[in-house]
XYZ file of C-alpha atoms in Angstrom:
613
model
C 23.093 18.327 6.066
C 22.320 17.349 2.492
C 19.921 13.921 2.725
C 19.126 11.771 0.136
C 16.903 9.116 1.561
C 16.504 6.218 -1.674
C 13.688 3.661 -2.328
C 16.047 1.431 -4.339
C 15.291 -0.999 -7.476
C 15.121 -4.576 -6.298
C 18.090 -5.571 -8.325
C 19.345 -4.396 -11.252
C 16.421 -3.225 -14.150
C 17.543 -3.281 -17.585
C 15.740 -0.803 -19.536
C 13.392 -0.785 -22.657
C 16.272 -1.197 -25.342
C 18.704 -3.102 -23.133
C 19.890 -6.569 -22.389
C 18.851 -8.483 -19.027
C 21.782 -8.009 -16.700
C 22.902 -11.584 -15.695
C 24.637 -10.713 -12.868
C 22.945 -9.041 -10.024
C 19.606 -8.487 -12.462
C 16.099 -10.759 -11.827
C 15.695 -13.654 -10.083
C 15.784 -16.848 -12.335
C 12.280 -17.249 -13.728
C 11.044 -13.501 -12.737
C 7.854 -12.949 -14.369
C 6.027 -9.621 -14.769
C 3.937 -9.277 -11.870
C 5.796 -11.714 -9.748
C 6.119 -8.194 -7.639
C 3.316 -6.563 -6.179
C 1.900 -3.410 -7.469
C 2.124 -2.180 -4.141
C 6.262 -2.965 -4.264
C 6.570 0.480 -6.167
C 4.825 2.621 -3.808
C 7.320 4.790 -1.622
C 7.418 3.290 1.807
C 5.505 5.559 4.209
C 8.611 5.354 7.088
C 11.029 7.596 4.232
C 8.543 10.313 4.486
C 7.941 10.058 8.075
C 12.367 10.214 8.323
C 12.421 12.866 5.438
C 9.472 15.119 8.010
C 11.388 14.394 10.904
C 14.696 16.166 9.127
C 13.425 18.574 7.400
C 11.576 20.194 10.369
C 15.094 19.879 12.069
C 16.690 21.622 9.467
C 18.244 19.678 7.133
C 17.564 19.449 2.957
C 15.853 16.476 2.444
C 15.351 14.807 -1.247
C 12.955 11.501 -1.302
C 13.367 9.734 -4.303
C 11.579 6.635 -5.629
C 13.758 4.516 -7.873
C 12.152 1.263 -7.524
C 11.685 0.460 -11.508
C 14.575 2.727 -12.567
C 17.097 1.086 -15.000
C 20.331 0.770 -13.427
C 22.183 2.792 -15.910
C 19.981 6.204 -14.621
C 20.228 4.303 -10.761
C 23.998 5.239 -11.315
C 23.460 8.284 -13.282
C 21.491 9.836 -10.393
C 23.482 8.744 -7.613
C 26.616 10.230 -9.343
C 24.968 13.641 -9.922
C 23.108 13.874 -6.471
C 25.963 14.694 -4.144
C 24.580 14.021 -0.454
C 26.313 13.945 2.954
C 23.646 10.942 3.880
C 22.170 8.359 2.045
C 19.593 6.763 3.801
C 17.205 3.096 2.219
C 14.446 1.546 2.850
C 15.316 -2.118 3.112
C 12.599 -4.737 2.205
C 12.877 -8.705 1.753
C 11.917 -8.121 -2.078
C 14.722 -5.042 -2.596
C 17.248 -6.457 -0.371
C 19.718 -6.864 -3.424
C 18.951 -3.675 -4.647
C 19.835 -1.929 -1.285
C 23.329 -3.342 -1.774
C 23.798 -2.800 -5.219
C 23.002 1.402 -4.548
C 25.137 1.136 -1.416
C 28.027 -0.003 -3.489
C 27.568 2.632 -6.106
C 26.974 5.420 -4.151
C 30.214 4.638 -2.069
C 31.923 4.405 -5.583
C 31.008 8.030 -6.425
C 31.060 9.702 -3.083
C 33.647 7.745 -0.730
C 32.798 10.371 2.441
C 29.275 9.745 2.201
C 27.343 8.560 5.393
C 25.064 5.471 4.074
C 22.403 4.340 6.281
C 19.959 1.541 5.982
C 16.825 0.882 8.064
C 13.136 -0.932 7.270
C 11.693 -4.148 8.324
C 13.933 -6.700 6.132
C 17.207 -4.913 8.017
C 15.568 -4.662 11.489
C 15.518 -8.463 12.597
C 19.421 -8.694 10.127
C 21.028 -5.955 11.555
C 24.124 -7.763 12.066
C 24.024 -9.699 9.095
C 23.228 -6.922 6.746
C 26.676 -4.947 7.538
C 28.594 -7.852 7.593
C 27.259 -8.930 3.841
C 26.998 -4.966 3.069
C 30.349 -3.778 3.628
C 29.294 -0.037 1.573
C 26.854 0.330 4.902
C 27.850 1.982 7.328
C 24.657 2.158 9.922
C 21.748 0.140 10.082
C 18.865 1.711 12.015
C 16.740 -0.668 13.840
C 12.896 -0.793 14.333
C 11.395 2.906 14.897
C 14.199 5.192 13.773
C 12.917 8.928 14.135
C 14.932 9.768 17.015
C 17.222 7.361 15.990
C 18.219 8.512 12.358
C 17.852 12.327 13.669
C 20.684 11.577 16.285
C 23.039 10.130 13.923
C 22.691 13.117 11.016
C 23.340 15.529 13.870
C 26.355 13.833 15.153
C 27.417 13.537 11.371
C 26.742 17.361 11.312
C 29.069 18.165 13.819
C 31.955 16.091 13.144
C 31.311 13.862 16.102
C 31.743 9.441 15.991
C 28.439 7.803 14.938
C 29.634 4.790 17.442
C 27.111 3.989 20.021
C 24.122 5.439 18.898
C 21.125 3.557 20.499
C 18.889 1.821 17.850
C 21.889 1.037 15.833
C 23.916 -1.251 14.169
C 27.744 -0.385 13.016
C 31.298 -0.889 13.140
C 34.126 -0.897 15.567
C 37.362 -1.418 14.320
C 36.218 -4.180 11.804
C 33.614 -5.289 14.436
C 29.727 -5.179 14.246
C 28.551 -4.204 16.919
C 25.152 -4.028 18.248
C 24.488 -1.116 20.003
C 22.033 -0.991 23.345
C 18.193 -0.761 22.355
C 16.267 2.347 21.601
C 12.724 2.348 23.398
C 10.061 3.480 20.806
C 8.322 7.525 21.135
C 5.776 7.195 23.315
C 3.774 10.745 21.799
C 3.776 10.265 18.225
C 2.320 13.913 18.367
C 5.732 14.736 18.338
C 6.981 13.821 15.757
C 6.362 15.930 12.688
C 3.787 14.776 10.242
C 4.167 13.244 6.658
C 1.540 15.404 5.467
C 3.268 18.473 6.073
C 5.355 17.437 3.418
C 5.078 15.345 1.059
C 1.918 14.749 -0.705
C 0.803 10.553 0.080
C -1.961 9.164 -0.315
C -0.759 6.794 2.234
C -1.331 7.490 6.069
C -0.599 5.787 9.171
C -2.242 6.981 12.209
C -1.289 4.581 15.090
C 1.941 2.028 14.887
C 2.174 -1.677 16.375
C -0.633 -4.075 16.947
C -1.188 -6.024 20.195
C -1.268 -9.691 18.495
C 0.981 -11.229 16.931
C 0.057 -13.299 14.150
C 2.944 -16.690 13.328
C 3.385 -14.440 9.698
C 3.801 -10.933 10.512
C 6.672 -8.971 11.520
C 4.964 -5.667 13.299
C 5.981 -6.469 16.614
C 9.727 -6.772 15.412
C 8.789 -3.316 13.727
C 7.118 -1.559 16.154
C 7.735 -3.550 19.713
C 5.295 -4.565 21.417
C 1.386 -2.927 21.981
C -0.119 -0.531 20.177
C 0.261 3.459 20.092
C -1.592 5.930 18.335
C -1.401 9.439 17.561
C -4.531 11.884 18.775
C -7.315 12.652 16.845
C -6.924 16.336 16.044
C -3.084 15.285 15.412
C -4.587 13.033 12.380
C -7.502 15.110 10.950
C -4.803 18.518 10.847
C -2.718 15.941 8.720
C -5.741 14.760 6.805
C -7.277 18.055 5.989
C -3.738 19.507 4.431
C -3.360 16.725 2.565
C -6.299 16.297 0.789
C -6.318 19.625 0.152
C -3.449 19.162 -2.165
C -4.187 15.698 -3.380
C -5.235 15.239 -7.213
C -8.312 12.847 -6.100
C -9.682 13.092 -2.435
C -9.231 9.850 -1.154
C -7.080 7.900 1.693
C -5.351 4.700 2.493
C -5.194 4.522 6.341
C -2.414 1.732 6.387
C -2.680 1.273 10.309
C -1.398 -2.642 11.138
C -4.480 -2.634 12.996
C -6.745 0.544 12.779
C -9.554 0.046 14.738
C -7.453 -1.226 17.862
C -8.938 1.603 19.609
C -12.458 1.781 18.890
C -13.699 4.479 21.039
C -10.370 6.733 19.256
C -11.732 5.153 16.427
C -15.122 6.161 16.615
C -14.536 9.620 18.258
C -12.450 10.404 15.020
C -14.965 9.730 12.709
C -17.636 11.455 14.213
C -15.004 14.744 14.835
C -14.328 14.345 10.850
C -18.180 14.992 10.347
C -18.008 17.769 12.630
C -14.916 19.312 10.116
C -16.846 18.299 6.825
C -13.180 17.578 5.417
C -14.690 15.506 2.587
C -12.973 12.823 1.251
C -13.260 8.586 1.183
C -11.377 6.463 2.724
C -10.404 2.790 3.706
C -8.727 1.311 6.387
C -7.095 -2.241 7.168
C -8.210 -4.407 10.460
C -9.711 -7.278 12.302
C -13.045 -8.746 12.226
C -13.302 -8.611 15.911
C -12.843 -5.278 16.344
C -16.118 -3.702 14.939
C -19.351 -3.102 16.017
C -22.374 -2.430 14.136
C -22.029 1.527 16.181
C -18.774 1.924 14.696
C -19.300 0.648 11.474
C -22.521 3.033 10.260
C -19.847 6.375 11.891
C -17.123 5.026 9.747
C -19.218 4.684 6.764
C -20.868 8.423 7.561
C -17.471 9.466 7.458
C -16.223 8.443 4.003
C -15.013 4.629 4.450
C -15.187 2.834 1.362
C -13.468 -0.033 1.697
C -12.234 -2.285 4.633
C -9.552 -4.749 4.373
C -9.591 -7.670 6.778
C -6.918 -9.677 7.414
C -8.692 -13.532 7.180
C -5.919 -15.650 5.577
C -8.144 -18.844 6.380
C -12.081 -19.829 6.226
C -10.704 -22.844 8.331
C -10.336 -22.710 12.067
C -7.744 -25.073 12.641
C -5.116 -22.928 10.191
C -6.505 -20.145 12.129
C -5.680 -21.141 15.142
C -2.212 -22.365 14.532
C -1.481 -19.472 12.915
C -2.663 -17.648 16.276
C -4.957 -15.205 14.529
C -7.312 -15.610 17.154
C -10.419 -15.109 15.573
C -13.253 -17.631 14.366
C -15.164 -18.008 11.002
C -18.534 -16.794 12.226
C -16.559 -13.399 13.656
C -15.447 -13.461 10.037
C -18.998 -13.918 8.577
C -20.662 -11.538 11.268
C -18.554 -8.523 10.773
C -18.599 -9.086 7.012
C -22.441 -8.594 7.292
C -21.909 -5.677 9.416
C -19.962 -3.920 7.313
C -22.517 -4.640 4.018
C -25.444 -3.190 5.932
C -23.964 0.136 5.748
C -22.578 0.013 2.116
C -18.628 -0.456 2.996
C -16.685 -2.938 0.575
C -15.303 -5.460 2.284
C -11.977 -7.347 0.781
C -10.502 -10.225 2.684
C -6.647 -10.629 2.324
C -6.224 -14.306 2.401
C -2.546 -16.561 2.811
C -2.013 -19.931 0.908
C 0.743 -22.268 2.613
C 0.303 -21.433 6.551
C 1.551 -23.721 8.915
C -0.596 -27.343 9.115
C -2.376 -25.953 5.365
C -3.603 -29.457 3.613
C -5.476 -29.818 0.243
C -8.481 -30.293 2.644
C -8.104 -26.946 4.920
C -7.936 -24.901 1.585
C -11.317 -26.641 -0.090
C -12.692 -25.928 3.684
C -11.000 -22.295 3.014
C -13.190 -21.704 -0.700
C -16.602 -23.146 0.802
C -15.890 -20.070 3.232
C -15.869 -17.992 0.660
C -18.864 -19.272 -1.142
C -20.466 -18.218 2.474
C -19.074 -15.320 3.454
C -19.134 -13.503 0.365
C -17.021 -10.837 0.995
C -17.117 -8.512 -1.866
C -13.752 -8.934 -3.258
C -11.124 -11.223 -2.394
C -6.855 -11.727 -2.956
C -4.604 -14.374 -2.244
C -1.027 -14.047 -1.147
C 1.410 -16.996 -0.838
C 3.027 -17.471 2.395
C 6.522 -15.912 2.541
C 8.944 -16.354 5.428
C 9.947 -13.016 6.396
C 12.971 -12.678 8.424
C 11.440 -11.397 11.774
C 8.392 -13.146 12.186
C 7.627 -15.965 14.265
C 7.497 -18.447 10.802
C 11.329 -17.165 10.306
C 12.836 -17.912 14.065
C 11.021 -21.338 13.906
C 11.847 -22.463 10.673
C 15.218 -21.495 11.825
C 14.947 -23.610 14.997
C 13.260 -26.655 12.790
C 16.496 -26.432 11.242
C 14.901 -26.066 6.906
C 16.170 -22.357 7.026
C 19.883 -20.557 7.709
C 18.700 -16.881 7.331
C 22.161 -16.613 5.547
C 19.965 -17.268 2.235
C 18.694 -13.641 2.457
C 22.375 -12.708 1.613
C 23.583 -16.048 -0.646
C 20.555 -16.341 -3.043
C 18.504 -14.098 -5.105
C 14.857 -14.933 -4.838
C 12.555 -12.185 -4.589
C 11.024 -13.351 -1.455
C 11.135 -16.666 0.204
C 7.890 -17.975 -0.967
C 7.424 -21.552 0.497
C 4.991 -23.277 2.262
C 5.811 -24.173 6.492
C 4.795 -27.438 6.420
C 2.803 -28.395 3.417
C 3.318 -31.342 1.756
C 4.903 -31.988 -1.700
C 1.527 -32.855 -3.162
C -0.703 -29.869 -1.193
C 1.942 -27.105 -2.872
C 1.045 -28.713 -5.945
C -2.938 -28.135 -5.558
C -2.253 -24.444 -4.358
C 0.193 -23.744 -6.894
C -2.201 -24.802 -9.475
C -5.445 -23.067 -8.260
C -3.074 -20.039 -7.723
C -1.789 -19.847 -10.539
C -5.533 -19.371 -12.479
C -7.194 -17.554 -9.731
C -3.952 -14.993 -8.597
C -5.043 -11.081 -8.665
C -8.238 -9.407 -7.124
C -11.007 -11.787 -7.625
C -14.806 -10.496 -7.427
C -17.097 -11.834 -4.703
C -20.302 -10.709 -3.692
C -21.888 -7.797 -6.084
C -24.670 -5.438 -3.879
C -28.452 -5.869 -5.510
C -30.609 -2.496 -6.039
C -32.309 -3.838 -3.323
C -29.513 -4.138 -1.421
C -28.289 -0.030 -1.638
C -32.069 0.855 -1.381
C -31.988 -0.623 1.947
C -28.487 1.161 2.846
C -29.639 4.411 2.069
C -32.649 3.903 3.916
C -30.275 3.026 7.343
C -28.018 6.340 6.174
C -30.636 9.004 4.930
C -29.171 11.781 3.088
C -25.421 10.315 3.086
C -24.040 11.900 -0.460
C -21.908 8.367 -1.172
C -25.278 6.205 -0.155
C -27.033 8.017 -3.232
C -24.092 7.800 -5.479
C -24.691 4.111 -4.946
C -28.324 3.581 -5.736
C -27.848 6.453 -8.378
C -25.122 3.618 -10.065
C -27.376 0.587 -9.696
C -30.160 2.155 -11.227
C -28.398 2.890 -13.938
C -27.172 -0.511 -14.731
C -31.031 -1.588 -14.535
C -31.800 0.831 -16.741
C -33.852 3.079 -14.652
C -32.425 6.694 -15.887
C -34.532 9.090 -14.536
C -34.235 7.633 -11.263
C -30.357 7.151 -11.331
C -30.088 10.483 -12.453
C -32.069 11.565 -9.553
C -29.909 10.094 -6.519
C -26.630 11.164 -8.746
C -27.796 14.849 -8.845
C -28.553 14.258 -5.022
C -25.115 13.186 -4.303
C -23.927 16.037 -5.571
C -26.313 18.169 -3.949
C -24.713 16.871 -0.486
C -20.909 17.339 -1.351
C -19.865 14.470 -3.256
C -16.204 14.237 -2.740
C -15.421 13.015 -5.946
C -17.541 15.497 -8.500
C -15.559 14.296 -11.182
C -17.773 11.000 -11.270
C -20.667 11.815 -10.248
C -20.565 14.138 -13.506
C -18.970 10.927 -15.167
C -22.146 9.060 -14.125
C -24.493 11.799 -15.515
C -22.555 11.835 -18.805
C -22.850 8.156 -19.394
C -26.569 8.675 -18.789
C -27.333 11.079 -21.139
C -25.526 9.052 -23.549
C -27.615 6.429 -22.923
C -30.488 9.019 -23.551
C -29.011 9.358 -27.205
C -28.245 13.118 -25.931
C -24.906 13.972 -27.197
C -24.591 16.860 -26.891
C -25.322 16.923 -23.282
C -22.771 14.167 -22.561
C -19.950 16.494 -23.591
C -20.929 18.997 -21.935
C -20.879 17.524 -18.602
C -17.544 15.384 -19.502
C -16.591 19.151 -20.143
C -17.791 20.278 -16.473
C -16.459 16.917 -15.016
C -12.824 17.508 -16.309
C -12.972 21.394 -15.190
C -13.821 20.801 -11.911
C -12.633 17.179 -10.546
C -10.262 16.052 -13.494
C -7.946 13.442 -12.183
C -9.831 10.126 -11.930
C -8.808 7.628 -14.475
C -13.161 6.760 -15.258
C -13.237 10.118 -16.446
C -9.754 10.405 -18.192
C -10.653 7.080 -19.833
C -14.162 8.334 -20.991
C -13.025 11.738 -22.026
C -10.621 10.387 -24.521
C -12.665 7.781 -25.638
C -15.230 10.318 -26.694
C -12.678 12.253 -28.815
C -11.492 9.680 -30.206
C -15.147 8.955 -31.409
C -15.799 12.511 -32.598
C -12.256 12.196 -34.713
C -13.647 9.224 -36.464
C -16.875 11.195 -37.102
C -18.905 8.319 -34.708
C -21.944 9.891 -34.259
C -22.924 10.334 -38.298
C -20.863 6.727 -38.985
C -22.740 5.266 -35.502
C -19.733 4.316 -34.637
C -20.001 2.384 -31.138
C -18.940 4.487 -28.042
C -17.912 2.430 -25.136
C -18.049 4.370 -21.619
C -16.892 3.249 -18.249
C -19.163 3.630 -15.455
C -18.006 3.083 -12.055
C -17.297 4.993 -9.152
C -15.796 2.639 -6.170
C -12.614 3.111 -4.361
C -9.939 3.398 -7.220
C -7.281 5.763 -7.058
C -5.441 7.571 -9.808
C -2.022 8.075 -9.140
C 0.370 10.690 -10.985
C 3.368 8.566 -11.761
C 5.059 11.515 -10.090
C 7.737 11.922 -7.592
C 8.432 10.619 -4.820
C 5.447 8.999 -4.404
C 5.599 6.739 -7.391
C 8.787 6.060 -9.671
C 8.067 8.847 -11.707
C 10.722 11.008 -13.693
C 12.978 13.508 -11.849
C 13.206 16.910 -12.552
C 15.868 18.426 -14.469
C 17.351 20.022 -11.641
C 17.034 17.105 -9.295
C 20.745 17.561 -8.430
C 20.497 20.673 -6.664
C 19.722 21.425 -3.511
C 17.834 24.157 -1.759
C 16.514 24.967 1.900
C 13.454 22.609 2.802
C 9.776 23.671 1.912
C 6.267 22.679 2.274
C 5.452 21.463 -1.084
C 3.927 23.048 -3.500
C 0.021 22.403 -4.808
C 0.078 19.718 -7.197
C -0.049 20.915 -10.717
C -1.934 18.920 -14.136
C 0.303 15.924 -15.262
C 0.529 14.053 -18.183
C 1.376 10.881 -16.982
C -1.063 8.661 -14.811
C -0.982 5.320 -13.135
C -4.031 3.629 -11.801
C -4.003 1.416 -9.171
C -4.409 -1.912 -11.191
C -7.442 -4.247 -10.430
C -5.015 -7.277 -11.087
C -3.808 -7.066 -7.690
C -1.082 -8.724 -5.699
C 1.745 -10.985 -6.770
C 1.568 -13.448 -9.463
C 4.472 -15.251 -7.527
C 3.085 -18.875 -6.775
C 5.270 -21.269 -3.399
C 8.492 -22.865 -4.560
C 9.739 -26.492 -2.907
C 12.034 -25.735 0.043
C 14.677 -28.481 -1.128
C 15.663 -25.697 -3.836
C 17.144 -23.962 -1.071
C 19.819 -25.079 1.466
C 19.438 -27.395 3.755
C 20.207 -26.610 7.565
């Protein structure tokens, strides 16, 4: 079977020399950056369906079209002739999932289209009976699910009945019974055979089950994991192909496990594979043990989910965890050099102008090295949707009726409290900087790690800022010396210091080496062309300033490239062939970096501007 599995535009895009559509285009009041950087990013589950079919046979395209103007939407579903259509369906492209349904029905009547994803999961239902160019909807986990229903398409057979699913009997909707999740993820194929993502799950589900997140209705109940030689195979082919050697591990919760979690660290030592990562979790699941393996084997970053600095919110958001767990494992996780960012929520259930001011003196304590704020949205799913519902201030119908992005609001907040949130917000939205590591501080980590490459690369930096070349220059040169994973910019560093020497010549030359051997991080792509730019305007005889970046933390550089991103499509995008491994990436013009302005700009709107139950 010919698959076409679709990360669709949220609604319809007008593009650079067109006008806003006012039907079916943005939300009124859409601002840039009122969706998430992360919004564009192919959802990991297509690539884990597009694995699963591929291995079984079937040609399998993956295409990202989230910021595609409509006009090439239509253009590319009218070309690409599939026998299944399968989207991802999310709260924020719910629109655009019906929009691509109706077109692609328009231009190929026959055509199976199939929708599954964690806005469509909890509206099964709902979805076809608002959708009527759907014909399935898969529900939670759909490996086996989706693979049953292209095989039965492949034969000829009825799609009725399929377990998992959602369709239509004679005009009916009809849920059919439930499908229990794959208890050995081992087999299922891997991602990374594939298709070359930065992104990589290694476990699915999460034991608790926090008032705002959907993973149970996801994932069911508990957690489940695939083994550890399972994940490093998939870790070591992939970054062999990827442009920059680093990770996301996007686990809901990946230290659940933290004998797996240590084991697999220690086993990724053992393999030298090489590359940094980070990882999302909880702050009372790590140990000072764990913390120094995951450091020793390339974690950069850690991403804990806090949402609050004030217990009560914490507690009746059922988090289950304190402030001083917060505080302790923050510490933890400084000793041994990783970068700790806190996700925080504005607008949980029982939030007051007082819990938030009790929420920033946290911060001023805790200092967490970076920090980003995210305003409560009711997902349909989640324990915030089925009690609003029950409260009776939301009918889940406005997921079909109205065309918000997401359904920002706060659960209980009063009139006055949105107003305070909304207003810090609105000036403090993005990444925002915390706590910045002293000399001091990364002479004392790489004291605790010895001769760690990424230690050295550290103190190597902060001497550098102070001034102190020779000895920056010596723990850079060190860092290489142990395998640096990223040469690229450590030679980036070494540049930038022999600039600072007044040595010229020297700094080309290893901006030279740099982009020979490790040439795909944006420092370096950034440097690079400011320095020809300087030599074009004759800078050094003019002395001309030369401004240099010099950084080297956890920052990747994505190609805007297919299907990863919502890059251009090939010329011959249309046409099919038999399913292969891909191909080692190739040099690309085009790069995206993953912005430090992150998350939504999107403040909480006042739930009277939406119906009334």
């Amino acid at each position: 079977m010919r698959i076409a599995l679709l990360y669709p535009p949220p609604w319809k895009v007008a593009g650079p020399d067109e006008a806003r559509h006012t039907k079916d285009g943005p939300p009124e009041g859409y601002r840039e950056g009122d969706l998430d950087a992360d919004f564009y990013q192919t959802p990991y589950g297509l690539f884990a369906l597009g694995a699963q079919a591929i291995r079984a046979g079937h040609q399998v395209k993956v295409l990202n079209l989230s910021s595609y103007p409509w006009s090439k939407v239509e253009e590319i579903v009218q070309k690409l002739d599939a026998d299944v259509w399968g989207m991802s369906c999310w709260t924020a492209n719910r629109r655009g999932v019906r929009l691509v349904s109706e077109c692609i029905k328009r231009h190929h009547p026959n055509a199976h289209v199939v929708v599954g994803g964690p806005h469509a999961t909890p509206l099964g239902p709902e979805l076809l009976g608002h959708y009527p160019h759907v014909d399935t909807v898969c529900l939670g986990e759909s490996d086996i699910t989706f693979l049953e229903l292209v095989s039965r398409l492949s034969k000829g057979l009825d799609t009725k009945a399929i377990a998992g699913t959602v369709y239509r009997d004679d005009g009916r909707v009809v849920t059919a019974p439930e499908r229990k999740n794959v208890s050995d993820l081992d087999a299922l194929a891997s991602p990374q055979e594939y298709f070359d993502t930065h992104i990589m799950m290694t476990s699915r589900g999460c034991p608790w089950a926090c008032t705002f997140c959907g993973a149970e209705t996801s994932w069911g109940r508990g957690f489940r994991a695939n083994s550890i030689d399972y994940v490093l195979s998939a870790m070591e082919k992939v970054t062999s192909r990827l442009p920059v050697r680093m990770i996301q591990i996007k686990d809901d919760t990946f230290t659940t496990n933290k004998k797996r979690v240590l084991e697999m660290c220690r086993k990724m030592r053992e393999r030298n594979l090489g590359f940094f990562w980070s990882c999302d979790t909880r702050v009372d699941l790590l140990s000072d043990e764990l913390l120094r393996e995951m450091r020793l084997a390339g974690c950069q970053r850690l991403s804990l989910g806090v949402e609050s600095g004030s217990q009560e919110i914490l507690d009746k958001i059922d988090k289950k965890i304190t402030p001083q767990e917060i505080i302790e494992s923050t510490e933890l996780a400084k000793k041994y050099g990783i970068k700790v960012r806190y996700y925080m929520m504005l607008g949980n259930r029982g939030e007051t102008k007082e819990s938030f001011a009790e929420t920033l003196r946290f911060l001023e304590r805790a200092k967490p090295h970076e920090y980003v704020f995210s305003c409560l949205s009711i997902y349909p799913g989640t324990r915030d949707f089925y009690d609003a519902e029950k409260a009776g201030w939301l009918n889940r119908s406005i997921y079909f009726e109205r065309d918000f992005q997401e359904y920002k609001t706060p659960f209980d907040a009063s009139e006055d409290t949105m107003r305070v949130l909304n207003e810090w917000f609105f000036s403090n939205h993005g990444l925002q900087i915390g706590y910045r590591d002293t000399t001091a501080d990364y002479e004392c980590i790489a004291e605790r790690l010895g001769d760690y490459h990424a230690a050295h690369m550290d103190l190597g930096a902060a001497y550098y800022h102070e001034g102190k070349l020779d000895l920056a220059e010596r723990h850079v040169r060190k860092a290489l010396e142990l395998g640096y994973p990223c040469p690229g910019l450590a030679l980036n560093h070494l540049a930038c210091i022999a600039k600072a020497r007044g040595d010229i010549e020297a700094m080309m030359d290893l901006f030279m080496k740099a982009a020979k051997t490790d040439p795909q991080h944006w420092v370096l792509i950034q440097n690079v062309n400011a320095a020809r730019a300087w030599f074009k305007k004759n800078g050094p005889a003019q002395h001309l300033p030369l401004e240099l970046v010099v950084r080297h933390d956890f920052q990747l550089l994505e190609r805007t490239m297919q299907p990863t991103l919502p890059g251009p499509l090939p010329e011959d995008y249309a046409e099919w062939r038999p399913a292969l491994a891909p191909a080692p990436l190739e040099a690309a013009e085009e790069f995206v970096k993953t912005p430090d302005l992150e998350g939504s700009k999107k403040g909480l709107d006042e739930r009277k501007r939406l119906p009334v139950v």
